[in-house]
Tab-separated table of C-alpha atoms in Angstrom:
chain	number	residue	atom	x	y	z
A	320	MET	CA	62.106	68.751	-242.634
A	321	THR	CA	62.481	65.383	-245.199
A	322	VAL	CA	64.876	62.801	-246.418
A	323	THR	CA	66.382	62.574	-249.224
A	324	GLU	CA	66.622	58.764	-250.790
A	325	LEU	CA	68.406	58.220	-253.893
A	326	PRO	CA	68.667	54.088	-255.305
A	327	SER	CA	70.427	51.814	-253.584
A	328	ALA	CA	74.015	51.009	-255.331
A	329	ALA	CA	74.104	47.664	-256.278
A	330	PRO	CA	75.840	45.355	-253.062
A	331	VAL	CA	79.334	43.957	-253.186
A	332	ALA	CA	79.783	40.531	-254.916
A	333	ASP	CA	79.324	37.518	-252.292
A	334	ASP	CA	82.729	36.578	-253.783
A	335	LEU	CA	84.786	39.939	-252.883
A	336	LEU	CA	83.220	39.870	-249.361
A	337	ARG	CA	84.761	36.720	-248.784
A	338	GLN	CA	88.213	37.181	-249.413
A	339	TYR	CA	87.904	40.224	-247.548
A	340	ALA	CA	86.561	38.240	-244.856
A	341	ASN	CA	89.311	38.221	-241.966
A	342	VAL	CA	92.265	40.454	-244.027
A	343	ALA	CA	93.028	43.049	-241.572
A	344	THR	CA	92.487	47.191	-242.238
A	345	SER	CA	96.594	47.766	-241.624
A	346	ILE	CA	97.004	45.568	-244.437
A	347	VAL	CA	94.330	47.583	-247.169
A	348	SER	CA	95.394	50.702	-246.108
A	349	ASP	CA	99.393	49.865	-246.764
A	350	ASN	CA	97.839	48.647	-250.141
A	351	LEU	CA	96.056	51.491	-250.677
A	352	ASP	CA	99.076	53.385	-250.554
A	353	ARG	CA	98.458	54.200	-246.823
A	354	LEU	CA	96.513	57.411	-247.390
A	355	PRO	CA	92.429	56.148	-247.049
A	356	GLY	CA	90.547	55.348	-243.724
A	357	ALA	CA	88.424	56.496	-241.321
A	358	VAL	CA	90.732	59.136	-238.846
A	359	GLY	CA	88.676	58.994	-234.939
A	360	LEU	CA	86.443	55.775	-234.964
A	361	LEU	CA	86.682	53.410	-232.346
A	362	PRO	CA	85.072	49.838	-232.011
A	363	PHE	CA	82.176	50.100	-229.527
A	364	HIS	CA	80.823	45.919	-230.210
A	365	ALA	CA	82.215	42.828	-228.414
A	366	GLY	CA	84.750	42.263	-231.493
A	367	GLY	CA	84.506	40.924	-234.835
A	368	GLN	CA	85.173	41.924	-238.216
A	369	LEU	CA	82.804	44.242	-240.312
A	370	VAL	CA	82.885	43.446	-244.495
A	371	GLY	CA	79.490	45.027	-245.788
A	372	THR	CA	78.187	46.788	-248.803
A	373	ALA	CA	78.116	50.716	-247.878
A	374	LEU	CA	74.178	52.220	-247.115
A	375	THR	CA	75.238	55.993	-246.789
A	376	VAL	CA	73.592	58.308	-244.694
A	377	ARG	CA	74.176	61.897	-243.958
A	378	THR	CA	72.188	63.616	-241.166
A	379	ARG	CA	71.830	66.890	-239.414
A	380	ARG	CA	74.243	66.962	-236.099
A	381	GLY	CA	72.545	65.461	-233.446
A	382	ASP	CA	69.359	64.030	-235.308
A	383	ASN	CA	68.819	60.477	-236.653
A	384	LEU	CA	65.628	60.773	-238.403
A	385	ALA	CA	67.561	60.239	-241.488
A	386	ILE	CA	69.293	57.076	-239.667
A	387	HIS	CA	64.882	55.426	-239.405
A	388	ALA	CA	64.601	55.953	-242.982
A	389	ALA	CA	68.272	53.760	-244.178
A	390	LEU	CA	67.095	51.222	-241.871
A	391	ARG	CA	63.779	50.904	-243.956
A	392	ILE	CA	65.600	50.300	-247.516
A	393	ALA	CA	68.886	48.751	-245.646
A	394	ARG	CA	69.504	44.794	-246.742
A	395	PRO	CA	71.342	42.271	-245.683
A	396	GLY	CA	74.664	42.908	-245.660
A	397	ASP	CA	74.810	46.340	-245.819
A	398	VAL	CA	76.721	48.520	-243.423
A	399	ILE	CA	74.870	51.856	-242.408
A	400	VAL	CA	77.451	54.640	-242.233
A	401	VAL	CA	76.669	57.751	-241.572
A	402	ASP	CA	77.837	61.266	-241.417
A	403	GLY	CA	76.966	63.149	-238.431
A	404	GLY	CA	79.237	65.838	-238.925
A	405	GLY	CA	81.982	64.303	-236.274
A	406	ASP	CA	79.333	65.680	-233.336
A	407	THR	CA	79.435	63.747	-230.293
A	408	SER	CA	76.793	65.855	-228.165
A	409	GLN	CA	73.944	63.738	-229.144
A	410	ALA	CA	73.785	60.255	-229.428
A	411	LEU	CA	72.756	58.762	-233.126
A	412	ILE	CA	72.046	55.376	-231.906
A	413	GLY	CA	71.506	52.793	-229.167
A	414	GLU	CA	70.696	49.614	-228.476
A	415	ILE	CA	66.903	49.653	-230.114
A	416	ILE	CA	68.113	51.042	-233.234
A	417	LEU	CA	71.276	47.926	-233.083
A	418	ALA	CA	68.583	45.508	-232.285
A	419	HIS	CA	66.563	46.517	-235.281
A	420	ALA	CA	69.169	46.843	-237.535
A	421	GLU	CA	70.617	43.188	-236.318
A	422	SER	CA	67.125	41.687	-237.266
A	423	LEU	CA	67.268	42.725	-240.731
A	424	GLY	CA	70.260	41.642	-241.400
A	425	VAL	CA	72.743	45.018	-241.781
A	426	ALA	CA	76.387	44.023	-241.194
A	427	GLY	CA	77.450	46.434	-239.107
A	428	PHE	CA	77.082	50.563	-238.142
A	429	VAL	CA	80.310	52.788	-238.801
A	430	ILE	CA	79.389	56.589	-237.392
A	431	ASP	CA	80.885	59.862	-237.532
A	432	GLY	CA	78.734	61.035	-234.512
A	433	ALA	CA	78.229	59.531	-230.672
A	434	ILE	CA	76.434	55.790	-229.781
A	435	ARG	CA	74.670	55.255	-226.204
A	436	ASP	CA	73.717	52.279	-224.873
A	437	VAL	CA	77.736	51.631	-224.630
A	438	ALA	CA	77.080	48.244	-222.753
A	439	ALA	CA	74.834	46.446	-224.571
A	440	ILE	CA	76.814	47.530	-227.512
A	441	ARG	CA	79.320	46.280	-225.887
A	442	ALA	CA	77.865	42.703	-225.249
A	443	SER	CA	76.343	42.618	-229.090
A	444	LYS	CA	78.967	41.232	-231.999
A	445	LEU	CA	76.854	43.396	-234.352
A	446	PRO	CA	79.866	45.880	-235.498
A	447	CYS	CA	79.695	48.919	-234.689
A	448	PHE	CA	82.618	52.276	-234.717
A	449	ALA	CA	81.626	55.963	-233.835
A	450	ARG	CA	83.750	58.804	-232.587
A	451	GLY	CA	82.214	59.277	-228.990
A	452	VAL	CA	79.585	58.447	-226.539
A	453	THR	CA	76.963	60.062	-224.389
A	454	HIS	CA	73.757	59.723	-222.334
A	455	ARG	CA	72.257	62.371	-224.288
A	456	GLY	CA	69.298	61.408	-227.472
A	457	PRO	CA	68.907	62.430	-231.015
A	458	TYR	CA	66.208	64.269	-232.571
A	459	LYS	CA	64.014	63.132	-235.076
A	460	ASN	CA	63.548	66.178	-236.909
A	461	GLY	CA	65.520	65.933	-240.112
A	462	PRO	CA	66.773	66.835	-242.551
A	463	GLY	CA	69.294	64.311	-244.047
A	464	ALA	CA	69.818	62.218	-247.078
A	465	ILE	CA	70.522	58.447	-247.772
A	466	ASN	CA	73.164	56.818	-250.996
A	467	VAL	CA	74.735	60.492	-251.322
A	468	ASP	CA	78.718	60.313	-250.910
A	469	VAL	CA	79.398	60.738	-247.242
A	470	ALA	CA	82.532	61.868	-245.282
A	471	ILE	CA	83.687	59.790	-241.975
A	472	GLY	CA	86.853	60.903	-240.236
A	473	GLY	CA	88.206	62.551	-242.998
A	474	LEU	CA	87.113	59.540	-245.230
A	475	VAL	CA	84.669	59.553	-248.387
A	476	VAL	CA	82.509	56.622	-248.865
A	477	HIS	CA	80.319	56.024	-251.231
A	478	PRO	CA	76.756	54.225	-252.044
A	479	GLY	CA	77.738	50.484	-252.686
A	480	ASP	CA	81.706	50.824	-251.591
A	481	LEU	CA	83.326	47.858	-250.019
A	482	VAL	CA	83.557	48.617	-245.951
A	483	VAL	CA	86.259	46.392	-243.795
A	484	GLY	CA	86.785	47.199	-240.226
A	485	ASP	CA	88.544	45.784	-237.644
A	486	GLU	CA	89.545	46.713	-233.955
A	487	ASP	CA	92.256	48.910	-235.825
A	488	GLY	CA	89.601	51.435	-237.810
A	489	VAL	CA	87.750	51.376	-240.750
A	490	VAL	CA	88.524	51.368	-244.788
A	491	ALA	CA	86.383	51.466	-247.635
A	492	LEU	CA	86.637	51.576	-250.849
A	493	SER	CA	85.117	50.557	-254.616
A	494	PRO	CA	84.597	47.257	-255.030
A	495	LYS	CA	86.917	47.485	-258.328
A	496	VAL	CA	89.957	48.822	-256.635
A	497	ALA	CA	88.972	45.951	-253.977
A	498	ALA	CA	89.824	43.901	-257.016
A	499	ASP	CA	92.544	45.435	-258.004
A	500	ILE	CA	94.291	45.387	-254.898
A	501	LEU	CA	93.847	41.614	-253.623
A	502	PRO	CA	96.893	40.338	-255.221
A	503	GLY	CA	99.006	42.482	-253.470
A	504	ILE	CA	97.308	42.110	-250.177
A	505	ARG	CA	97.187	38.194	-250.477
A	506	ALA	CA	101.712	38.897	-251.386
A	507	GLN	CA	101.675	41.122	-248.463
A	508	GLU	CA	100.139	38.755	-245.883
A	509	GLU	CA	102.470	35.882	-246.996
A	510	LYS	CA	105.293	37.847	-246.653
A	511	GLU	CA	104.043	38.703	-243.067
A	512	ARG	CA	103.428	35.151	-242.104
A	513	LEU	CA	106.762	33.944	-243.078
A	514	LYS	CA	108.576	36.974	-240.910
A	515	LEU	CA	106.429	36.387	-238.213
A	516	GLU	CA	107.292	32.356	-238.359
A	517	GLY	CA	110.724	33.475	-239.037
A	518	PHE	CA	110.852	35.411	-235.648
A	519	ARG	CA	108.582	32.326	-233.614
A	520	THR	CA	111.093	29.644	-235.553
A	521	GLY	CA	114.354	31.576	-234.142
A	522	ALA	CA	112.518	31.716	-230.328
A	523	ARG	CA	112.040	27.974	-230.037
A	524	LEU	CA	116.132	26.943	-231.287
A	525	ARG	CA	117.422	29.361	-228.942
A	526	ALA	CA	115.510	28.360	-226.462
A	527	VAL	CA	116.665	24.283	-227.071
């Protein structure tokens, strides 16, 4: 069976990626009315934020032929977002695919499915989010599709979306929406900073 491949969307602008560096997914979510966002996906890497452009993959459950095809067109800064139907019976990626992706400059993986070689992934700084873990490897028969709309843990991701992930989870949004909500994000970050500093200042004063 074959993999359908559509052209890649334009990458998210570097300036917008920089603006979202170190922005918490919780704050992004708050500024999206707390509605969009993947549910049930956990980070498995050594730590660090995920920010990049969605390169979307839809694959049959337990089959990673389309992921290999996506790696052939992946650009530096792409996040490979895989709709594996939430199936955790077969791993869709492991250490070898992760190392291949890292050599290409891929920004990370978001997989609604399972992974394996978790010890190696936990030692890696390349962001990797998945639904579960299994030792059972994938099939490579297809079919699949690249650069189509996908659903990841209840979140619809479009090719070219801005993808942000951290220890709390993953969100994805169009570059236009991402630019539109930046003022609200900055205002909330400052409000929370002042609130936390107030608590710390009060604690110091009480300790004197």
